[in-house]
Amino acid sequence: MNLNKAKEFCRSLPGVTEDIKWGDNLVFSVGMKMFAVMDDNAKAKAIALKVDDDRFLELTDRPGIIPAPYLARMKWVLVEDLAKLPEAEAKAMVKRSHELVFAKLTKKLQREIEGAA
């Protein structure tokens, strides 16, 4: 999966907003909480995602997936080249990141997002 497809997929998830932070980082959020971060330039290949606590070490043991700078303590990984992952796995990781962040939102906000979808 390339980053353009990842952007399209992120946008298709319920309650997603996007904005530019820290100069040139495209950030996808749900309920004002980020779940995916990538550089906003045509040559970018990397994406940072939230992962399950119990998968963090497993994923960071794989080549091309490292603890995300500044976010690793919160169990975020940086996939250095998203195109090297099978599309199904990349989509599953993005979707799971969205689900993990969504689950931490208040029940009221979850209902609002689900009602708007």
mmCIF file with all atom_site columns, N, CA and C in Angstrom, residues 34-60:
data_model
loop_
_atom_site.group_PDB
_atom_site.id
_atom_site.type_symbol
_atom_site.label_atom_id
_atom_site.label_alt_id
_atom_site.label_comp_id
_atom_site.label_asym_id
_atom_site.label_entity_id
_atom_site.label_seq_id
_atom_site.pdbx_PDB_ins_code
_atom_site.Cartn_x
_atom_site.Cartn_y
_atom_site.Cartn_z
_atom_site.occupancy
_atom_site.B_iso_or_equiv
_atom_site.pdbx_formal_charge
_atom_site.auth_seq_id
_atom_site.auth_comp_id
_atom_site.auth_asym_id
_atom_site.auth_atom_id
_atom_site.pdbx_PDB_model_num
ATOM 1  N N  . MET A 1 34 ? -5.120 11.845 17.572 1.00 0.00 ? 34 MET A N  1
ATOM 2  C CA . MET A 1 34 ? -4.490 11.333 16.352 1.00 0.00 ? 34 MET A CA 1
ATOM 3  C C  . MET A 1 34 ? -4.343 9.806  16.372 1.00 0.00 ? 34 MET A C  1
ATOM 4  N N  . PHE A 1 35 ? -4.479 9.230  15.174 1.00 0.00 ? 35 PHE A N  1
ATOM 5  C CA . PHE A 1 35 ? -4.271 7.787  15.027 1.00 0.00 ? 35 PHE A CA 1
ATOM 6  C C  . PHE A 1 35 ? -3.301 7.453  13.895 1.00 0.00 ? 35 PHE A C  1
ATOM 7  N N  . ALA A 1 36 ? -2.967 8.410  13.040 1.00 0.00 ? 36 ALA A N  1
ATOM 8  C CA . ALA A 1 36 ? -2.001 8.184  11.962 1.00 0.00 ? 36 ALA A CA 1
ATOM 9  C C  . ALA A 1 36 ? -1.288 9.500  11.655 1.00 0.00 ? 36 ALA A C  1
ATOM 10 N N  . VAL A 1 37 ? 0.031  9.396  11.458 1.00 0.00 ? 37 VAL A N  1
ATOM 11 C CA . VAL A 1 37 ? 0.842  10.574 11.149 1.00 0.00 ? 37 VAL A CA 1
ATOM 12 C C  . VAL A 1 37 ? 1.792  10.208 10.017 1.00 0.00 ? 37 VAL A C  1
ATOM 13 N N  . MET A 1 38 ? 1.892  11.115 9.021  1.00 0.00 ? 38 MET A N  1
ATOM 14 C CA . MET A 1 38 ? 2.821  10.905 7.914  1.00 0.00 ? 38 MET A CA 1
ATOM 15 C C  . MET A 1 38 ? 3.300  12.249 7.403  1.00 0.00 ? 38 MET A C  1
ATOM 16 N N  . ASP A 1 39 ? 4.448  12.259 6.728  1.00 0.00 ? 39 ASP A N  1
ATOM 17 C CA . ASP A 1 39 ? 4.913  13.498 6.115  1.00 0.00 ? 39 ASP A CA 1
ATOM 18 C C  . ASP A 1 39 ? 3.977  13.859 4.974  1.00 0.00 ? 39 ASP A C  1
ATOM 19 N N  . ASP A 1 40 ? 3.752  15.146 4.808  1.00 0.00 ? 40 ASP A N  1
ATOM 20 C CA . ASP A 1 40 ? 2.868  15.612 3.748  1.00 0.00 ? 40 ASP A CA 1
ATOM 21 C C  . ASP A 1 40 ? 3.682  16.075 2.539  1.00 0.00 ? 40 ASP A C  1
ATOM 22 N N  . ASN A 1 41 ? 4.446  15.150 1.969  1.00 0.00 ? 41 ASN A N  1
ATOM 23 C CA . ASN A 1 41 ? 5.144  15.466 0.720  1.00 0.00 ? 41 ASN A CA 1
ATOM 24 C C  . ASN A 1 41 ? 5.113  14.245 -0.186 1.00 0.00 ? 41 ASN A C  1
ATOM 25 N N  . ALA A 1 42 ? 5.297  14.464 -1.451 1.00 0.00 ? 42 ALA A N  1
ATOM 26 C CA . ALA A 1 42 ? 5.123  13.415 -2.454 1.00 0.00 ? 42 ALA A CA 1
ATOM 27 C C  . ALA A 1 42 ? 6.118  12.263 -2.311 1.00 0.00 ? 42 ALA A C  1
ATOM 28 N N  . LYS A 1 43 ? 7.273  12.513 -1.725 1.00 0.00 ? 43 LYS A N  1
ATOM 29 C CA . LYS A 1 43 ? 8.303  11.471 -1.619 1.00 0.00 ? 43 LYS A CA 1
ATOM 30 C C  . LYS A 1 43 ? 8.218  10.672 -0.321 1.00 0.00 ? 43 LYS A C  1
ATOM 31 N N  . ALA A 1 44 ? 7.308  11.024 0.564  1.00 0.00 ? 44 ALA A N  1
ATOM 32 C CA . ALA A 1 44 ? 7.189  10.342 1.856  1.00 0.00 ? 44 ALA A CA 1
ATOM 33 C C  . ALA A 1 44 ? 6.767  8.889  1.661  1.00 0.00 ? 44 ALA A C  1
ATOM 34 N N  . LYS A 1 45 ? 7.248  8.031  2.546  1.00 0.00 ? 45 LYS A N  1
ATOM 35 C CA . LYS A 1 45 ? 6.907  6.607  2.512  1.00 0.00 ? 45 LYS A CA 1
ATOM 36 C C  . LYS A 1 45 ? 6.476  6.088  3.874  1.00 0.00 ? 45 LYS A C  1
ATOM 37 N N  . ALA A 1 46 ? 6.829  6.808  4.939  1.00 0.00 ? 46 ALA A N  1
ATOM 38 C CA . ALA A 1 46 ? 6.625  6.325  6.308  1.00 0.00 ? 46 ALA A CA 1
ATOM 39 C C  . ALA A 1 46 ? 5.291  6.788  6.883  1.00 0.00 ? 46 ALA A C  1
ATOM 40 N N  . ILE A 1 47 ? 4.777  5.962  7.796  1.00 0.00 ? 47 ILE A N  1
ATOM 41 C CA . ILE A 1 47 ? 3.553  6.300  8.522  1.00 0.00 ? 47 ILE A CA 1
ATOM 42 C C  . ILE A 1 47 ? 3.716  5.824  9.962  1.00 0.00 ? 47 ILE A C  1
ATOM 43 N N  . ALA A 1 48 ? 3.265  6.641  10.894 1.00 0.00 ? 48 ALA A N  1
ATOM 44 C CA . ALA A 1 48 ? 3.277  6.277  12.314 1.00 0.00 ? 48 ALA A CA 1
ATOM 45 C C  . ALA A 1 48 ? 1.859  5.927  12.727 1.00 0.00 ? 48 ALA A C  1
ATOM 46 N N  . LEU A 1 49 ? 1.741  4.822  13.483 1.00 0.00 ? 49 LEU A N  1
ATOM 47 C CA . LEU A 1 49 ? 0.433  4.314  13.891 1.00 0.00 ? 49 LEU A CA 1
ATOM 48 C C  . LEU A 1 49 ? 0.463  3.836  15.332 1.00 0.00 ? 49 LEU A C  1
ATOM 49 N N  . LYS A 1 50 ? -0.660 3.937  16.011 1.00 0.00 ? 50 LYS A N  1
ATOM 50 C CA . LYS A 1 50 ? -0.834 3.354  17.341 1.00 0.00 ? 50 LYS A CA 1
ATOM 51 C C  . LYS A 1 50 ? -1.057 1.859  17.144 1.00 0.00 ? 50 LYS A C  1
ATOM 52 N N  . VAL A 1 51 ? -0.454 1.037  18.034 1.00 0.00 ? 51 VAL A N  1
ATOM 53 C CA . VAL A 1 51 ? -0.645 -0.413 17.960 1.00 0.00 ? 51 VAL A CA 1
ATOM 54 C C  . VAL A 1 51 ? -1.025 -0.952 19.338 1.00 0.00 ? 51 VAL A C  1
ATOM 55 N N  . ASP A 1 52 ? -1.541 -2.166 19.356 1.00 0.00 ? 52 ASP A N  1
ATOM 56 C CA . ASP A 1 52 ? -1.847 -2.825 20.623 1.00 0.00 ? 52 ASP A CA 1
ATOM 57 C C  . ASP A 1 52 ? -0.574 -2.980 21.440 1.00 0.00 ? 52 ASP A C  1
ATOM 58 N N  . ASP A 1 53 ? -0.695 -2.786 22.741 1.00 0.00 ? 53 ASP A N  1
ATOM 59 C CA . ASP A 1 53 ? 0.467  -2.907 23.627 1.00 0.00 ? 53 ASP A CA 1
ATOM 60 C C  . ASP A 1 53 ? 1.188  -4.240 23.436 1.00 0.00 ? 53 ASP A C  1
ATOM 61 N N  . ASP A 1 54 ? 0.427  -5.319 23.322 1.00 0.00 ? 54 ASP A N  1
ATOM 62 C CA . ASP A 1 54 ? 1.042  -6.650 23.219 1.00 0.00 ? 54 ASP A CA 1
ATOM 63 C C  . ASP A 1 54 ? 1.646  -6.938 21.839 1.00 0.00 ? 54 ASP A C  1
ATOM 64 N N  . ARG A 1 55 ? 1.407  -6.092 20.858 1.00 0.00 ? 55 ARG A N  1
ATOM 65 C CA . ARG A 1 55 ? 2.006  -6.272 19.528 1.00 0.00 ? 55 ARG A CA 1
ATOM 66 C C  . ARG A 1 55 ? 3.200  -5.355 19.283 1.00 0.00 ? 55 ARG A C  1
ATOM 67 N N  . PHE A 1 56 ? 3.407  -4.391 20.167 1.00 0.00 ? 56 PHE A N  1
ATOM 68 C CA . PHE A 1 56 ? 4.451  -3.394 19.968 1.00 0.00 ? 56 PHE A CA 1
ATOM 69 C C  . PHE A 1 56 ? 5.826  -4.039 19.769 1.00 0.00 ? 56 PHE A C  1
ATOM 70 N N  . LEU A 1 57 ? 6.231  -4.912 20.671 1.00 0.00 ? 57 LEU A N  1
ATOM 71 C CA . LEU A 1 57 ? 7.558  -5.548 20.560 1.00 0.00 ? 57 LEU A CA 1
ATOM 72 C C  . LEU A 1 57 ? 7.637  -6.463 19.350 1.00 0.00 ? 57 LEU A C  1
ATOM 73 N N  . GLU A 1 58 ? 6.571  -7.185 19.089 1.00 0.00 ? 58 GLU A N  1
ATOM 74 C CA . GLU A 1 58 ? 6.538  -8.066 17.914 1.00 0.00 ? 58 GLU A CA 1
ATOM 75 C C  . GLU A 1 58 ? 6.747  -7.265 16.633 1.00 0.00 ? 58 GLU A C  1
ATOM 76 N N  . LEU A 1 59 ? 6.034  -6.173 16.510 1.00 0.00 ? 59 LEU A N  1
ATOM 77 C CA . LEU A 1 59 ? 6.132  -5.365 15.294 1.00 0.00 ? 59 LEU A CA 1
ATOM 78 C C  . LEU A 1 59 ? 7.488  -4.682 15.161 1.00 0.00 ? 59 LEU A C  1
ATOM 79 N N  . THR A 1 60 ? 8.017  -4.163 16.269 1.00 0.00 ? 60 THR A N  1
ATOM 80 C CA . THR A 1 60 ? 9.298  -3.451 16.190 1.00 0.00 ? 60 THR A CA 1
ATOM 81 C C  . THR A 1 60 ? 10.480 -4.396 16.029 1.00 0.00 ? 60 THR A C  1
#
